[in-house]
Coordinates of C-alpha atoms and ligand atoms in Angstrom, one line a residue:
X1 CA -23.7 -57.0 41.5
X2 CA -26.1 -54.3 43.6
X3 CA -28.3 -55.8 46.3
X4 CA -30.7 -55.9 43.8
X5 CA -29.2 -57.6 41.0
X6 CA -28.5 -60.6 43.5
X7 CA -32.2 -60.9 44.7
X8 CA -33.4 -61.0 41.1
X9 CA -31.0 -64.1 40.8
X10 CA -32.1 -65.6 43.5
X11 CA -33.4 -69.7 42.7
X12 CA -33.9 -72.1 45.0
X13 CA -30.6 -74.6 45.2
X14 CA -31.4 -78.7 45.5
X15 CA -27.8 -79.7 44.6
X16 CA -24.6 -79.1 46.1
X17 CA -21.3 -80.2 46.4
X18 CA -19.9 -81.5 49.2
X19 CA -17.4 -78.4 49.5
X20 CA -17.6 -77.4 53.5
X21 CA -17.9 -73.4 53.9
X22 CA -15.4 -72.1 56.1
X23 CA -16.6 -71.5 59.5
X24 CA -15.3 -67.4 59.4
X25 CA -17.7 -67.1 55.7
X26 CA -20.4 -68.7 57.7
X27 CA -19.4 -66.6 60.9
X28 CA -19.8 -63.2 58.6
X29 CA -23.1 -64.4 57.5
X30 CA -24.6 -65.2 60.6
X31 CA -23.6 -61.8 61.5
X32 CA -25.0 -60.1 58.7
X33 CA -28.2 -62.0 59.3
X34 CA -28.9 -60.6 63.2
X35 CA -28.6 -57.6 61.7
X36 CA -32.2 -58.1 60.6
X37 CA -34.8 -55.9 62.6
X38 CA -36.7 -57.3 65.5
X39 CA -39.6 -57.0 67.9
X40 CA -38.3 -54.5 70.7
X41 CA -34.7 -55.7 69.6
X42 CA -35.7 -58.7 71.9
X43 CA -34.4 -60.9 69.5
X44 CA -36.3 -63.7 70.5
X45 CA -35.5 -66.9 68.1
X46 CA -32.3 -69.1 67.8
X47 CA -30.5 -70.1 65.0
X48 CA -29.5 -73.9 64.7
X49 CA -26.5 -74.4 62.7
X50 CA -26.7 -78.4 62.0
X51 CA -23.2 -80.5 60.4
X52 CA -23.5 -83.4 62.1
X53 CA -24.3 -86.3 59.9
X54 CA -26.1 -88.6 62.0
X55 CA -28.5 -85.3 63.1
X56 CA -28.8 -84.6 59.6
X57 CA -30.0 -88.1 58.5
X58 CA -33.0 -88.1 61.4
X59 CA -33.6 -84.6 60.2
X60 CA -33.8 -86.1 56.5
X61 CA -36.8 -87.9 58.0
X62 CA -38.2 -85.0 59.4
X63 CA -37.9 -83.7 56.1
X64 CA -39.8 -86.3 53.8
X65 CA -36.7 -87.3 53.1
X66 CA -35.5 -84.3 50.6
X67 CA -32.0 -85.7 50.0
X68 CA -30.6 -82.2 50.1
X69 CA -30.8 -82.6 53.9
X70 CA -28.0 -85.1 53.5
X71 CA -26.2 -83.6 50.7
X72 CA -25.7 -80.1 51.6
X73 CA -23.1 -79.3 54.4
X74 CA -25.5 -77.2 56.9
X75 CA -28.6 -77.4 57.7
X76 CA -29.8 -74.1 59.4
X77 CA -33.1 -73.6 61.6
X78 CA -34.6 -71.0 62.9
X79 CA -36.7 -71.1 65.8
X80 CA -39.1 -68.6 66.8
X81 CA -37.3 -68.9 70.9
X82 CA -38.9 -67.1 74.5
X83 CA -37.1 -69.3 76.3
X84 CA -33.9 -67.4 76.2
X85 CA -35.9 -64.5 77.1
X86 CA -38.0 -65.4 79.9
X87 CA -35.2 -67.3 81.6
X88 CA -33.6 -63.3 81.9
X89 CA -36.9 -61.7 82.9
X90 CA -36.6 -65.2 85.5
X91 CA -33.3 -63.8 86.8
X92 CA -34.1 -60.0 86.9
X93 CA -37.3 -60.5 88.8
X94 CA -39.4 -58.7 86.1
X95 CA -43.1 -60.4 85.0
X96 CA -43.0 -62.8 81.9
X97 CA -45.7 -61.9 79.4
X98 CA -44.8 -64.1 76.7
X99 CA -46.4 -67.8 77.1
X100 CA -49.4 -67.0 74.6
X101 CA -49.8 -67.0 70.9
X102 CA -48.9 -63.2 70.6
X103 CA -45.5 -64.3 71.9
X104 CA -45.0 -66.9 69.2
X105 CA -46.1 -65.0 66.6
X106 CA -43.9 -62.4 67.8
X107 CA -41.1 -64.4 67.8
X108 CA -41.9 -66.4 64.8
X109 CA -41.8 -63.1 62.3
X110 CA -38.2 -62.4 63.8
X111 CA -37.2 -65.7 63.4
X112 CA -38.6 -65.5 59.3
X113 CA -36.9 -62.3 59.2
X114 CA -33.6 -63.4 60.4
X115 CA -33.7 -66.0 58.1
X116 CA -34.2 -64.0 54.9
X117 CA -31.4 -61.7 56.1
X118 CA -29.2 -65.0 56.4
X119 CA -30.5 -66.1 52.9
X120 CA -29.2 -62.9 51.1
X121 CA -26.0 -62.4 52.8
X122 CA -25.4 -66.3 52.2
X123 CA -25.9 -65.7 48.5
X124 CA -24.4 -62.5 48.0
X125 CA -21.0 -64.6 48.7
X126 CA -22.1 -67.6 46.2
X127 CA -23.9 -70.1 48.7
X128 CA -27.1 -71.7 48.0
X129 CA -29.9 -72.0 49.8
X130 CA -33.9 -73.8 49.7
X131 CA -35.9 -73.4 52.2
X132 CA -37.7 -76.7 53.8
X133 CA -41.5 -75.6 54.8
X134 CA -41.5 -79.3 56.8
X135 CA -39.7 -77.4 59.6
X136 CA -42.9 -75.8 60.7
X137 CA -45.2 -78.0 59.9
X138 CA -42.9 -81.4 61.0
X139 CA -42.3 -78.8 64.1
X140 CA -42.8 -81.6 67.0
X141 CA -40.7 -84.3 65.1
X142 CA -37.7 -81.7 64.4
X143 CA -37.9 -80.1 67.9
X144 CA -37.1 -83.2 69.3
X145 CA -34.2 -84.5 67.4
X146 CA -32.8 -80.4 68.2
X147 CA -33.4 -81.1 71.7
X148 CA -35.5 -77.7 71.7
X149 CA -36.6 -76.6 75.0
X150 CA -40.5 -75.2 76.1
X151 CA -40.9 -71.8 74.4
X152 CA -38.9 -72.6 71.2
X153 CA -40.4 -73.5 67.7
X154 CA -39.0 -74.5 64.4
X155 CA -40.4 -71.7 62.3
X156 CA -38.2 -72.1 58.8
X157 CA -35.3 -73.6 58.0
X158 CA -33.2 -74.0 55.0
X159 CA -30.3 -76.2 53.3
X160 CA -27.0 -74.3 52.8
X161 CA -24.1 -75.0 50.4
X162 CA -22.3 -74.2 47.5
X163 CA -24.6 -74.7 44.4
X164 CA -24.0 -77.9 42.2
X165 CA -26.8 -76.7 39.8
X166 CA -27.8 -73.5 38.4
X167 CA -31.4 -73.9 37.7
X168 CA -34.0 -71.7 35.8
X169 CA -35.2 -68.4 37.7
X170 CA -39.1 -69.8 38.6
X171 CA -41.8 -67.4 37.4
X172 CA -43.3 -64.5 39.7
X173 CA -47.3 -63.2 39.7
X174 CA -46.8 -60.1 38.2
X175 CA -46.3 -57.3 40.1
X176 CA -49.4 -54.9 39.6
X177 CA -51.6 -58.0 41.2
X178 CA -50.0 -58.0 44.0
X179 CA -49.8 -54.5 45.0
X180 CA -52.5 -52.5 46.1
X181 CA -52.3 -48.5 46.2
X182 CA -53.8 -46.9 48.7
X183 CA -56.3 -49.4 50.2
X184 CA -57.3 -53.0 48.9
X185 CA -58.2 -53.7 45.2
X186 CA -60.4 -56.8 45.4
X187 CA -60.6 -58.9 42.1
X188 CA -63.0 -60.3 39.7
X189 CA -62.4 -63.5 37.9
X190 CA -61.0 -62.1 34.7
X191 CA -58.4 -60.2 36.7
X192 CA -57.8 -63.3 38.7
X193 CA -57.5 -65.5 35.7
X194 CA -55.3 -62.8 34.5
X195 CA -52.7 -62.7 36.9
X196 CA -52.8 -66.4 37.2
X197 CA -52.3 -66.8 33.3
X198 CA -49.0 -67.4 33.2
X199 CA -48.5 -69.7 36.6
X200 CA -51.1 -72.0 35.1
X201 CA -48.6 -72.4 32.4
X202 CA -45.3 -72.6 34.0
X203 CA -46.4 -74.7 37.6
X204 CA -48.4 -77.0 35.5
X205 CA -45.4 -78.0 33.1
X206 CA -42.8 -78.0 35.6
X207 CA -44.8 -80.5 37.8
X208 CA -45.6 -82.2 34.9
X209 CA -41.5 -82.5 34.8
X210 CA -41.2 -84.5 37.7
X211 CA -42.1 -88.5 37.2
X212 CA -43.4 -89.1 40.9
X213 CA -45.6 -85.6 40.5
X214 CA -46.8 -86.3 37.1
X215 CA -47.8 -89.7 38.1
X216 CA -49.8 -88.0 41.1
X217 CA -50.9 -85.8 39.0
X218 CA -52.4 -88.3 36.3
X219 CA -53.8 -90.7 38.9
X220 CA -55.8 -88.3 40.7
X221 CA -57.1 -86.9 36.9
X222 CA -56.7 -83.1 38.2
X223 CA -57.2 -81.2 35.0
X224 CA -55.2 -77.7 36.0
X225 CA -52.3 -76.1 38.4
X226 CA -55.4 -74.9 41.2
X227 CA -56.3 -78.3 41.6
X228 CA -52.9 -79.6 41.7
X229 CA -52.0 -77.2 44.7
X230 CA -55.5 -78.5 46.5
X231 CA -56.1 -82.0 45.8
X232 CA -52.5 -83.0 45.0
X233 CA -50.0 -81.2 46.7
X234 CA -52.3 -79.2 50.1
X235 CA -55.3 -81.2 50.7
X236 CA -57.5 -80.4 53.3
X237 CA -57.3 -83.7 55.0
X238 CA -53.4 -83.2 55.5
X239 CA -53.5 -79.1 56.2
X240 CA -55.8 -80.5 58.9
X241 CA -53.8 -83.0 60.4
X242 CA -50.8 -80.5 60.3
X243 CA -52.6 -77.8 62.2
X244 CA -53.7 -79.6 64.9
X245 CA -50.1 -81.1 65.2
X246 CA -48.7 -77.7 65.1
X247 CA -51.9 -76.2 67.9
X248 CA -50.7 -79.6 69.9
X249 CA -46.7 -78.9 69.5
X250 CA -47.1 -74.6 70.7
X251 CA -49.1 -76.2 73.2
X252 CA -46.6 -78.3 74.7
X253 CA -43.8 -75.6 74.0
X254 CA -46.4 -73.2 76.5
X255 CA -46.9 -70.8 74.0
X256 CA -51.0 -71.2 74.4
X257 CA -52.4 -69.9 77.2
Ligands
FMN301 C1 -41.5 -71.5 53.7 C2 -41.0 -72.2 52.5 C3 -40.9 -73.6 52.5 C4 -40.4 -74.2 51.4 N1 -40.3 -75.6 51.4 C5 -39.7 -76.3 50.4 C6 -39.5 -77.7 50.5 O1 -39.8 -78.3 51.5 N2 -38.8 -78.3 49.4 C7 -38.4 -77.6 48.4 O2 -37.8 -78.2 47.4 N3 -38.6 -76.2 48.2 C8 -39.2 -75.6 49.2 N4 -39.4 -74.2 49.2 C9 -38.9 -73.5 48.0 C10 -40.0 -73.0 47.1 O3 -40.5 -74.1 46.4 C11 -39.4 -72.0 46.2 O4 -39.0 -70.8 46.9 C12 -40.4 -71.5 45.1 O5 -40.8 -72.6 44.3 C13 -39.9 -70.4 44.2 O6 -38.7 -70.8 43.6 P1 -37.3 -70.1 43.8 O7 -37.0 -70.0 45.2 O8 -36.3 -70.9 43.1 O9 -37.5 -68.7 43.1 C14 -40.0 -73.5 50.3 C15 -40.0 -72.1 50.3 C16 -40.5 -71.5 51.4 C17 -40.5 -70.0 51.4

């Protein structure tokens, strides 16, 4: 398979089998994965390769309780990390920069790049992956059970195993409305409704699929996939509450000022 072949394969893995991966695969991975480009080369996030059980049942809090957290082998995290960093500049008596926003952010888009690179080297060898987007936004409950220091955030994080299901490839927005040539095409609403044809059909039946999300789905009476993302699955009440948790959480980690 070319690089490309295996990307187009790609599907989010929920099941695994207990199967542990051998700590030189996982060792060949990781390496592959640091490969991935980086701010100045600085670097600057952690990875957090998790097999203990008893971690990985507090995590499975952390996590809304998503039983692959239990069931897959390794729980990796990546964490957008200055600490490392500054403690150098500390010890080579140069100034540190890097307790603002601009500094997490930095670090944060290496530590989503890393992870990608991890992702695709971990399935070009057969592993399965899904990523867990409570690792950001549970970002103060999982820092703590990771014992992460000030100046390291949870960014993303992902289950890692050998796949025990092979599930359908999920639909993509086509690819002419998401690329712009040139300079920004805005949209109308029949280009919009357009591009969005197909998702409305596809998202709507495979929540439908679930019994907990159909029942959400028919109790609140949402009548499409748009409102199921907004008042069902992302409300505004809980992005709020999330946000400020996060602002709170890169406050503590002194990444605000
Ligand atoms: C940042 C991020 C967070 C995600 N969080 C979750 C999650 O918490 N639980 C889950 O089952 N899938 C999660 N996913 C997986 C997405 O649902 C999945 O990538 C998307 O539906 C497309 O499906 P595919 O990866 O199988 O192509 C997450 C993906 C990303 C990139």
């Amino acid at each position: 398979m070319t690089i490309i072949d295996q990307i187009h394969a790609h599907r989010s893995i929920r099941k695994y089998k207990p199967d542990p991966i051998p700590d030189d695969l996982l060792q060949n991975i990781l390496e592959a994965g640091i490969r991935a480009s980086s701010s100045g080369n600085m670097q600057t996030y952690s990875i957090i390769v998790t097999r203990d059980k008893s971690l990985r049942e507090q995590l499975h809090k952390a996590h809304f309780e998503q039983d692959m957290v239990l069931e897959a082998p390794l729980l990796l995290t990546f964490c957008a990390d200055f600490h490392r960093m500054r403690h150098w500049l500390r010890i080579s008596n140069a100034p540190d920069n890097f307790d603002n926003f601009m500094s997490f952010m930095i670090a944060a888009i290496d530590a989503v790049l890393v992870s990608q690179n991890v992702a695709l080297a971990a399935e070009s060898v057969g592993l399965g992956i899904c990523y867990l987007g409570s690792t950001f936004s549970n970002c103060d409950q999982v820092g703590k059970i990771l014992d992460l220091p000030e100046n390291v955030v949870p960014v993303v994080g992902f289950t890692l195993g050998y796949p025990a299901e092979q599930p359908e490839l999920r639909d993509r927005l086509p690819l002419d409305g998401l690329v712009h040539h040139d300079k920004y095409q805005d949209y109308n609403d029949g280009r919009i409704a357009e591009i969005y044809r197909q998702r409305e059909v596809k998202g709507w039946e495979r929540y439908m699929s679930y019994p907990r999300l159909r029942k959400l789905i028919i109790d609140s009476g949402v009548e499409n996939l748009a409102q199921v993302y907004t008042e069902v699955k992302y409300s505004r009440s809980s992005h709020q509450e999330f946000t400020r948790k996060v602002l709170k959480y890169l406050k503590d980690q002194d990444f605000m000022n």
